[in-house]
């Protein structure tokens, strides 16, 4: 069974739904009450699929484009939604909507019998087909070589006649309850935005008797739930790996800048190149990495060109993708801290070690490394504290598949409006971070470290 945090978006939707139902019971019509009761009775996978579709743009969705780890079988999860009429597989689909659902190669096969010549781009093909194709028709009728069809082994529709025979058509559905989802959002956020003194409803109090005082129950709720421990583990694992990667990459780079580069102009240029990205917004940098790490991004193209992989790797939505983005953002802090420590090392100490017969490796381990350890620890602490509390980079590069504590805290404040719960999560993050920072600082003062 998947860990509960895979359904964080579903849990937030359920809480918002229950809150609206409790405070707006007199405003809900029969259709809306039926929606709430039927939604509660759906299997969890079907609930998750509907919420995913409500969160995404567009009324039409293909089953192959709704692949989520927490939904094992999309077609099976959609069956109850089709029965309730919340998804419609037979609704008229326009040509524009059809083009939005398919890639150019798929459209070339779909209109193999009627594809006009001279359509180099997808937009050109659409413009040329408008005159010859119907304005709208059901999705299953868009195959120009009409003929009997059957269901494939994987549940997709397979055309069995014409030039497009054996072309797979995975199911496509139109969301028929998008208006209800939008109405819930307007009720929830509109009420929370109103001032309480003006009669607006407030989120349910979760603190003490006065609804304002935080209680230990919030911390018990955080620490007694395995879900939160899973999120804490992911958060600190990413921060630890980010710190280690920055140290592994940053120390040699700092050594190069301080000990190898002799031309001051080149050293100055390298430092400028190193710190200039710090003046760029985190959002801009994260979006840049989303482009570079995409399936058709520069990273995957380079890997396939060198033969390292035979198909594009998935970086977005994985811890590896988040790690790459975090290392890029935080690497300058380690380089600057270690570089400053290296510049302060007295060359006479290393020369004395060499005069006494020590090898370069022994000199580094017993002289240089202990003298630069305070700089290493300082850089590691800076990187770790920034990585453990980072929000923008994990939120954008996670693709909704990886959750860290900062994202969970933001959800409580901006979506669920459970401020005490969010405050408890913030305190847990702060305490754990301070404990680890104290341990790292203590390690820097052990015997062997420079004082």
Coordinates of C-alpha atoms in Angstrom, one line a residue:
X1 CA 0.0 0.0 0.0
X2 CA 1.3 3.5 -0.9
X3 CA 2.1 5.8 2.0
X4 CA -0.7 8.2 3.0
X5 CA 1.2 11.3 1.8
X6 CA 0.6 10.3 -1.8
X7 CA -3.0 11.4 -1.3
X8 CA -2.2 14.8 0.3
X9 CA -4.2 16.7 -2.4
X10 CA -7.1 14.4 -1.8
X11 CA -7.0 14.8 1.9
X12 CA -7.0 18.6 1.5
X13 CA -10.0 18.4 -0.9
X14 CA -11.9 16.2 1.5
X15 CA -11.3 18.6 4.4
X16 CA -12.3 21.6 2.3
X17 CA -15.4 19.7 1.1
X18 CA -16.4 18.8 4.7
X19 CA -15.9 22.4 5.8
X20 CA -18.0 23.9 3.1
X21 CA -20.7 21.3 3.7
X22 CA -20.8 22.1 7.4
X23 CA -21.0 25.9 7.1
X24 CA -23.1 26.2 3.9
X25 CA -25.6 23.4 4.4
X26 CA -28.5 25.8 3.8
X27 CA -27.0 27.0 0.5
X28 CA -26.4 23.6 -1.1
X29 CA -28.9 22.4 -3.6
X30 CA -29.9 18.7 -4.1
X31 CA -27.3 18.1 -6.8
X32 CA -24.5 19.4 -4.6
X33 CA -25.6 17.3 -1.6
X34 CA -25.8 14.3 -3.8
X35 CA -22.3 15.0 -5.1
X36 CA -20.9 15.2 -1.6
X37 CA -22.5 11.9 -0.5
X38 CA -21.6 10.1 -3.7
X39 CA -18.0 11.4 -3.5
X40 CA -17.6 10.0 0.0
X41 CA -18.8 6.6 -1.1
X42 CA -16.3 6.4 -4.1
X43 CA -13.2 4.2 -3.9
X44 CA -10.1 6.1 -2.9
X45 CA -8.5 5.7 -6.4
X46 CA -11.6 7.1 -8.0
X47 CA -11.7 10.1 -5.6
X48 CA -8.0 10.8 -6.3
X49 CA -8.6 10.6 -10.1
X50 CA -11.4 13.1 -10.0
X51 CA -9.5 15.5 -7.8
X52 CA -6.5 15.2 -10.1
X53 CA -8.7 16.1 -13.1
X54 CA -10.3 19.0 -11.3
X55 CA -6.8 20.3 -10.5
X56 CA -5.7 20.2 -14.1
X57 CA -6.6 22.5 -17.0
X58 CA -9.0 21.6 -19.7
X59 CA -12.3 19.6 -19.8
X60 CA -10.9 16.6 -21.8
X61 CA -8.4 14.1 -20.5
X62 CA -6.9 11.0 -22.1
X63 CA -6.3 7.9 -19.9
X64 CA -2.7 7.7 -20.9
X65 CA -2.1 11.2 -19.7
X66 CA -3.5 10.5 -16.2
X67 CA -0.7 8.2 -15.0
X68 CA -0.2 8.6 -11.3
X69 CA 1.7 6.3 -8.9
X70 CA -1.2 6.3 -6.4
X71 CA -3.8 5.3 -9.1
X72 CA -2.7 1.8 -10.4
X73 CA -5.4 1.5 -13.1
X74 CA -6.8 4.7 -14.5
X75 CA -9.5 3.1 -16.6
X76 CA -10.7 1.1 -13.6
X77 CA -10.7 4.2 -11.3
X78 CA -12.7 6.1 -13.9
X79 CA -15.5 3.4 -14.1
X80 CA -17.4 4.6 -11.1
X81 CA -17.1 8.2 -12.3
X82 CA -18.6 7.2 -15.6
X83 CA -21.4 5.4 -13.9
X84 CA -22.3 8.5 -11.9
X85 CA -22.1 10.7 -15.0
X86 CA -19.3 12.8 -13.6
X87 CA -17.1 11.8 -16.6
X88 CA -18.6 11.7 -20.1
X89 CA -16.9 9.6 -22.8
X90 CA -19.5 10.4 -25.5
X91 CA -19.7 14.2 -25.3
X92 CA -19.0 16.1 -28.5
X93 CA -15.4 17.0 -29.0
X94 CA -14.3 19.8 -31.2
X95 CA -11.4 19.6 -33.6
X96 CA -9.4 22.1 -31.4
X97 CA -9.9 19.8 -28.4
X98 CA -8.9 16.8 -30.4
X99 CA -5.6 18.5 -31.5
X100 CA -5.0 19.5 -27.9
X101 CA -5.1 15.8 -26.8
X102 CA -2.8 14.4 -29.5
X103 CA 0.7 14.8 -30.7
X104 CA 1.6 15.5 -34.3
X105 CA 2.5 11.9 -35.2
X106 CA -0.7 10.7 -33.7
X107 CA -2.7 13.2 -35.8
X108 CA -0.8 12.2 -38.9
X109 CA -2.0 8.6 -38.4
X110 CA -5.4 9.6 -37.4
X111 CA -6.0 11.7 -40.6
X112 CA -3.9 9.5 -42.8
X113 CA -6.7 9.4 -45.5
X114 CA -7.5 13.1 -45.4
X115 CA -4.3 14.8 -44.4
X116 CA -3.8 17.8 -46.7
X117 CA -0.4 18.4 -48.2
X118 CA 1.8 21.3 -47.1
X119 CA 0.9 21.2 -43.4
X120 CA 4.3 21.3 -41.9
X121 CA 3.2 22.3 -38.4
X122 CA 0.4 21.2 -36.2
X123 CA -1.3 24.6 -36.4
X124 CA -1.1 24.4 -40.2
X125 CA -2.7 21.0 -40.2
X126 CA -5.5 22.2 -37.9
X127 CA -6.2 25.2 -40.2
X128 CA -6.4 23.1 -43.3
X129 CA -8.7 20.5 -41.7
X130 CA -11.3 22.9 -40.4
X131 CA -13.1 23.1 -43.8
X132 CA -13.3 19.3 -44.3
X133 CA -13.9 18.0 -40.8
X134 CA -17.1 18.2 -38.7
X135 CA -17.2 20.9 -36.1
X136 CA -17.7 18.5 -33.2
X137 CA -18.4 14.8 -32.7
X138 CA -17.8 12.1 -30.1
X139 CA -14.2 11.1 -29.5
X140 CA -14.8 7.6 -30.8
X141 CA -16.0 9.0 -34.1
X142 CA -13.0 11.0 -35.1
X143 CA -11.4 8.1 -37.0
X144 CA -12.0 9.0 -40.7
X145 CA -11.6 5.3 -41.8
X146 CA -14.8 4.3 -40.0
X147 CA -15.2 0.6 -39.2
X148 CA -15.9 -1.9 -36.4
X149 CA -13.8 -1.5 -33.4
X150 CA -12.8 -3.7 -30.5
X151 CA -11.1 -3.4 -27.1
X152 CA -7.4 -4.1 -27.0
X153 CA -5.7 -6.1 -24.3
X154 CA -4.8 -3.0 -22.4
X155 CA -8.3 -1.6 -22.4
X156 CA -7.7 0.8 -25.3
X157 CA -10.0 1.1 -28.3
X158 CA -8.4 -0.4 -31.5
X159 CA -9.7 0.6 -34.9
X160 CA -10.0 -2.6 -37.0
X161 CA -10.7 -1.1 -40.5
X162 CA -9.2 1.3 -43.0
X163 CA -5.7 2.6 -43.2
X164 CA -5.6 3.3 -39.5
X165 CA -6.2 -0.3 -38.5
X166 CA -4.7 -1.3 -35.2
X167 CA -4.1 2.3 -34.2
X168 CA -4.7 2.4 -30.4
X169 CA -7.1 4.9 -29.0
X170 CA -6.9 5.1 -25.2
X171 CA -10.1 6.4 -23.6
X172 CA -10.8 10.1 -23.3
X173 CA -13.2 11.6 -20.9
X174 CA -14.8 15.0 -20.3
X175 CA -15.3 16.2 -16.8
X176 CA -19.0 16.9 -16.3
X177 CA -18.8 18.2 -12.7
X178 CA -16.1 20.9 -13.1
X179 CA -18.7 23.5 -12.1
X180 CA -19.3 21.8 -8.7
X181 CA -15.6 21.8 -8.0
X182 CA -15.3 25.5 -8.9
X183 CA -18.3 26.4 -6.7
X184 CA -16.7 24.6 -3.7
X185 CA -13.5 26.5 -4.2
X186 CA -15.4 29.8 -4.4
X187 CA -17.3 29.0 -1.2
X188 CA -14.2 27.9 0.7
X189 CA -11.8 30.7 -0.3
X190 CA -14.5 33.4 -0.5
X191 CA -15.6 32.7 3.1
X192 CA -12.1 32.5 4.5
X193 CA -11.2 35.8 2.8
X194 CA -14.1 37.7 4.5
X195 CA -13.4 39.5 7.7
X196 CA -14.9 37.7 10.7
X197 CA -16.3 41.0 12.0
X198 CA -18.3 41.3 8.8
X199 CA -20.1 38.0 9.3
X200 CA -17.6 35.8 7.4
X201 CA -17.2 32.2 8.4
X202 CA -13.9 31.1 9.8
X203 CA -12.1 27.8 9.6
X204 CA -12.7 25.4 12.5
X205 CA -10.6 26.3 15.6
X206 CA -8.0 23.7 16.3
X207 CA -6.3 25.3 19.3
X208 CA -7.4 25.7 22.9
X209 CA -10.9 26.4 24.3
X210 CA -10.7 29.9 22.8
X211 CA -9.7 28.6 19.4
X212 CA -6.6 30.7 19.5
X213 CA -4.2 29.1 21.9
X214 CA -2.1 26.3 20.5
X215 CA -2.1 23.0 22.4
X216 CA 0.1 20.0 22.6
X217 CA -2.5 18.1 20.7
X218 CA -1.1 19.6 17.5
X219 CA 2.4 18.3 18.2
X220 CA 1.0 14.9 19.1
X221 CA -0.9 14.8 15.8
X222 CA 2.3 15.6 14.0
X223 CA 4.6 13.2 15.8
X224 CA 2.2 10.3 16.2
X225 CA 1.4 10.0 12.5
X226 CA 3.6 7.9 10.2
X227 CA 2.7 10.2 7.3
X228 CA 4.5 13.1 8.9
X229 CA 7.6 11.0 9.8
X230 CA 7.7 10.0 6.1
X231 CA 7.7 13.7 5.1
X232 CA 10.3 14.5 7.7
X233 CA 12.5 11.7 6.4
X234 CA 12.2 12.9 2.8
X235 CA 12.9 16.5 3.9
X236 CA 16.1 15.8 5.9
X237 CA 17.3 13.1 3.4
X238 CA 17.2 15.7 0.6
X239 CA 18.9 18.3 2.8
X240 CA 21.6 15.8 3.8
X241 CA 22.3 14.7 0.2
X242 CA 22.3 18.3 -1.0
X243 CA 24.8 19.2 1.7
X244 CA 27.1 16.2 0.8
X245 CA 26.9 16.9 -2.9
X246 CA 27.7 20.6 -2.3
X247 CA 30.7 19.6 -0.2
X248 CA 32.0 17.0 -2.7
X249 CA 31.7 19.6 -5.6
X250 CA 32.5 22.7 -3.6
X251 CA 35.7 21.8 -2.0
X252 CA 37.6 21.0 -5.2
X253 CA 36.2 24.1 -6.8
X254 CA 37.3 26.2 -3.9
X255 CA 40.7 24.6 -4.0
X256 CA 41.0 25.4 -7.7
X257 CA 40.1 29.0 -7.2
X258 CA 42.4 29.5 -4.3
X259 CA 45.4 27.3 -5.0
X260 CA 45.4 26.7 -8.7
X261 CA 44.3 29.9 -10.3
X262 CA 47.1 32.5 -10.3
X263 CA 45.7 35.0 -12.7
X264 CA 43.6 37.4 -10.5
X265 CA 41.3 38.5 -13.4
X266 CA 40.3 34.9 -14.1
X267 CA 39.8 34.2 -10.4
X268 CA 37.6 37.2 -10.1
X269 CA 35.6 36.2 -13.2
X270 CA 35.1 32.7 -11.8
X271 CA 33.8 34.1 -8.5
X272 CA 31.4 36.4 -10.4
X273 CA 30.1 33.6 -12.4
X274 CA 29.6 31.6 -9.2
X275 CA 27.6 34.2 -7.4
X276 CA 25.6 35.8 -10.2
X277 CA 22.9 33.1 -10.1
X278 CA 22.2 34.1 -6.5
X279 CA 20.8 37.3 -7.8
X280 CA 18.3 35.4 -9.9
X281 CA 14.9 34.6 -8.5
X282 CA 14.5 31.0 -7.2
X283 CA 11.3 30.7 -9.3
X284 CA 13.2 31.6 -12.5
X285 CA 16.0 29.1 -11.7
X286 CA 13.5 26.4 -10.9
X287 CA 11.7 26.9 -14.1
X288 CA 15.0 26.8 -16.0
X289 CA 15.8 23.4 -14.5
X290 CA 12.3 22.2 -15.4
X291 CA 13.1 22.9 -19.0
X292 CA 16.6 21.4 -18.8
X293 CA 15.5 18.2 -17.0
X294 CA 12.3 17.6 -19.0
X295 CA 11.9 14.6 -21.2
X296 CA 13.0 16.6 -24.2
X297 CA 15.4 18.8 -22.3
X298 CA 19.1 19.4 -22.8
X299 CA 20.1 16.9 -20.1
X300 CA 18.2 14.0 -21.6
X301 CA 19.3 14.9 -25.1
X302 CA 22.9 14.9 -23.9
X303 CA 22.5 11.5 -22.1
X304 CA 20.9 9.9 -25.2
X305 CA 23.5 11.4 -27.5
X306 CA 26.3 9.9 -25.5
X307 CA 24.6 6.5 -25.3
X308 CA 24.3 6.7 -21.5
X309 CA 20.6 6.0 -21.7
X310 CA 18.4 4.6 -24.5
X311 CA 15.3 6.5 -23.5
X312 CA 14.6 9.8 -21.6
X313 CA 15.0 9.6 -17.9
X314 CA 12.4 11.1 -15.6
X315 CA 13.9 13.9 -13.4
X316 CA 10.8 16.0 -12.8
X317 CA 8.8 14.6 -9.9
X318 CA 11.8 12.7 -8.4
X319 CA 14.1 13.3 -5.5
X320 CA 17.0 13.3 -8.0
X321 CA 15.6 16.3 -9.9
X322 CA 15.0 18.2 -6.7
X323 CA 18.6 17.4 -5.6
X324 CA 20.0 18.7 -8.8
X325 CA 18.1 22.0 -8.5
X326 CA 19.1 22.4 -4.8
X327 CA 22.8 21.8 -5.4
X328 CA 22.8 24.4 -8.2
X329 CA 21.3 27.0 -5.9
X330 CA 23.3 26.3 -2.8
X331 CA 26.8 25.3 -4.2
X332 CA 28.2 28.9 -4.0
X333 CA 27.8 29.0 -0.2
X334 CA 30.1 26.1 0.2
X335 CA 32.6 27.4 -2.3
X336 CA 32.8 30.8 -0.6
X337 CA 33.1 29.4 2.9
X338 CA 35.7 26.8 2.1
X339 CA 37.6 29.2 -0.2
X340 CA 37.8 31.7 2.6
X341 CA 39.2 29.0 5.0
X342 CA 41.7 27.8 2.4
X343 CA 43.0 31.4 1.8
X344 CA 43.6 31.7 5.6
X345 CA 45.7 28.6 5.8
X346 CA 49.4 29.5 6.5
X347 CA 51.5 27.9 3.7
X348 CA 54.4 27.6 6.2
X349 CA 52.4 24.8 8.0
X350 CA 52.1 22.8 4.8
X351 CA 55.8 23.4 3.9
X352 CA 56.9 22.3 7.4
X353 CA 54.9 19.0 6.9
X354 CA 56.6 18.4 3.6
X355 CA 60.0 19.1 5.1
X356 CA 59.4 16.5 7.7
X357 CA 58.8 13.9 5.0
X358 CA 55.0 13.8 4.8
X359 CA 53.4 13.0 1.4
X360 CA 51.0 15.5 -0.2
X361 CA 48.1 13.3 0.8
X362 CA 49.3 13.1 4.4
X363 CA 49.9 16.8 4.5
X364 CA 46.3 17.4 3.3
X365 CA 44.8 15.0 5.8
X366 CA 46.7 16.1 8.9
X367 CA 47.3 19.8 8.2
X368 CA 45.1 21.3 5.5
X369 CA 41.9 19.5 6.2
X370 CA 41.8 20.2 10.0
X371 CA 42.7 23.9 9.3
X372 CA 39.8 24.2 6.8
X373 CA 37.3 22.1 8.7
X374 CA 35.7 25.2 10.3
X375 CA 35.0 26.6 6.9
X376 CA 33.6 23.2 5.7
X377 CA 31.3 23.0 8.7
X378 CA 30.2 26.6 8.2
X379 CA 29.3 26.0 4.6
X380 CA 27.6 22.7 5.4
X381 CA 25.5 24.3 8.1
X382 CA 24.4 27.1 5.7
X383 CA 23.6 24.7 2.9
X384 CA 21.7 22.3 5.2
X385 CA 19.6 25.0 6.9
X386 CA 18.7 26.5 3.5
X387 CA 18.0 23.1 2.0
X388 CA 15.8 21.8 4.8
X389 CA 13.6 24.9 4.7
X390 CA 13.5 25.4 0.9
X391 CA 10.1 25.6 -0.7
X392 CA 10.2 27.0 -4.3
X393 CA 12.7 24.5 -5.8
X394 CA 11.1 21.3 -4.3
X395 CA 7.5 22.6 -5.1
X396 CA 8.3 23.2 -8.7
X397 CA 10.6 20.2 -9.4
X398 CA 8.6 17.7 -7.4
X399 CA 5.7 17.7 -9.9
X400 CA 3.4 16.9 -7.0
X401 CA 5.0 13.5 -6.4
X402 CA 7.4 14.4 -3.6
X403 CA 6.4 16.3 -0.5
X404 CA 8.7 18.1 2.0
X405 CA 7.8 19.8 5.2
X406 CA 7.9 23.3 3.8
X407 CA 5.3 22.3 1.2
X408 CA 3.1 20.7 3.9
X409 CA 3.4 23.9 6.0
X410 CA 2.5 26.1 3.0
X411 CA -0.6 23.9 2.3
X412 CA -1.8 24.3 5.9
X413 CA -1.6 28.1 5.8
X414 CA -2.7 28.7 2.2
X415 CA -5.2 26.0 1.4
X416 CA -6.5 24.3 4.6
X417 CA -6.2 27.4 6.8
X418 CA -5.3 25.3 9.8
X419 CA -2.8 27.8 11.3
X420 CA -2.1 25.9 14.5
X421 CA -1.3 22.7 12.7
X422 CA 1.0 24.6 10.3
X423 CA 2.6 26.3 13.3
X424 CA 3.2 22.9 14.9
X425 CA 4.8 21.6 11.7
X426 CA 7.0 24.7 11.6
X427 CA 8.2 24.2 15.2
X428 CA 9.0 20.5 14.5
X429 CA 11.1 21.5 11.5
X430 CA 12.8 24.2 13.5
X431 CA 13.6 22.0 16.5
X432 CA 14.9 19.1 14.3
X433 CA 17.1 21.5 12.3
X434 CA 18.5 23.1 15.5
X435 CA 19.4 19.7 16.9
X436 CA 21.3 18.7 13.8
X437 CA 23.0 22.1 13.5
X438 CA 24.1 21.8 17.1
X439 CA 25.5 18.3 16.5
X440 CA 27.4 19.5 13.4
X441 CA 28.8 22.5 15.4
X442 CA 29.9 20.1 18.1
X443 CA 31.6 17.9 15.6
X444 CA 33.7 20.9 14.4
X445 CA 35.1 21.3 18.0
X446 CA 36.2 17.7 18.5
X447 CA 39.9 16.9 18.7
X448 CA 41.6 17.3 15.4
X449 CA 39.6 20.4 14.3
X450 CA 41.2 23.8 14.3
X451 CA 40.3 26.0 17.2

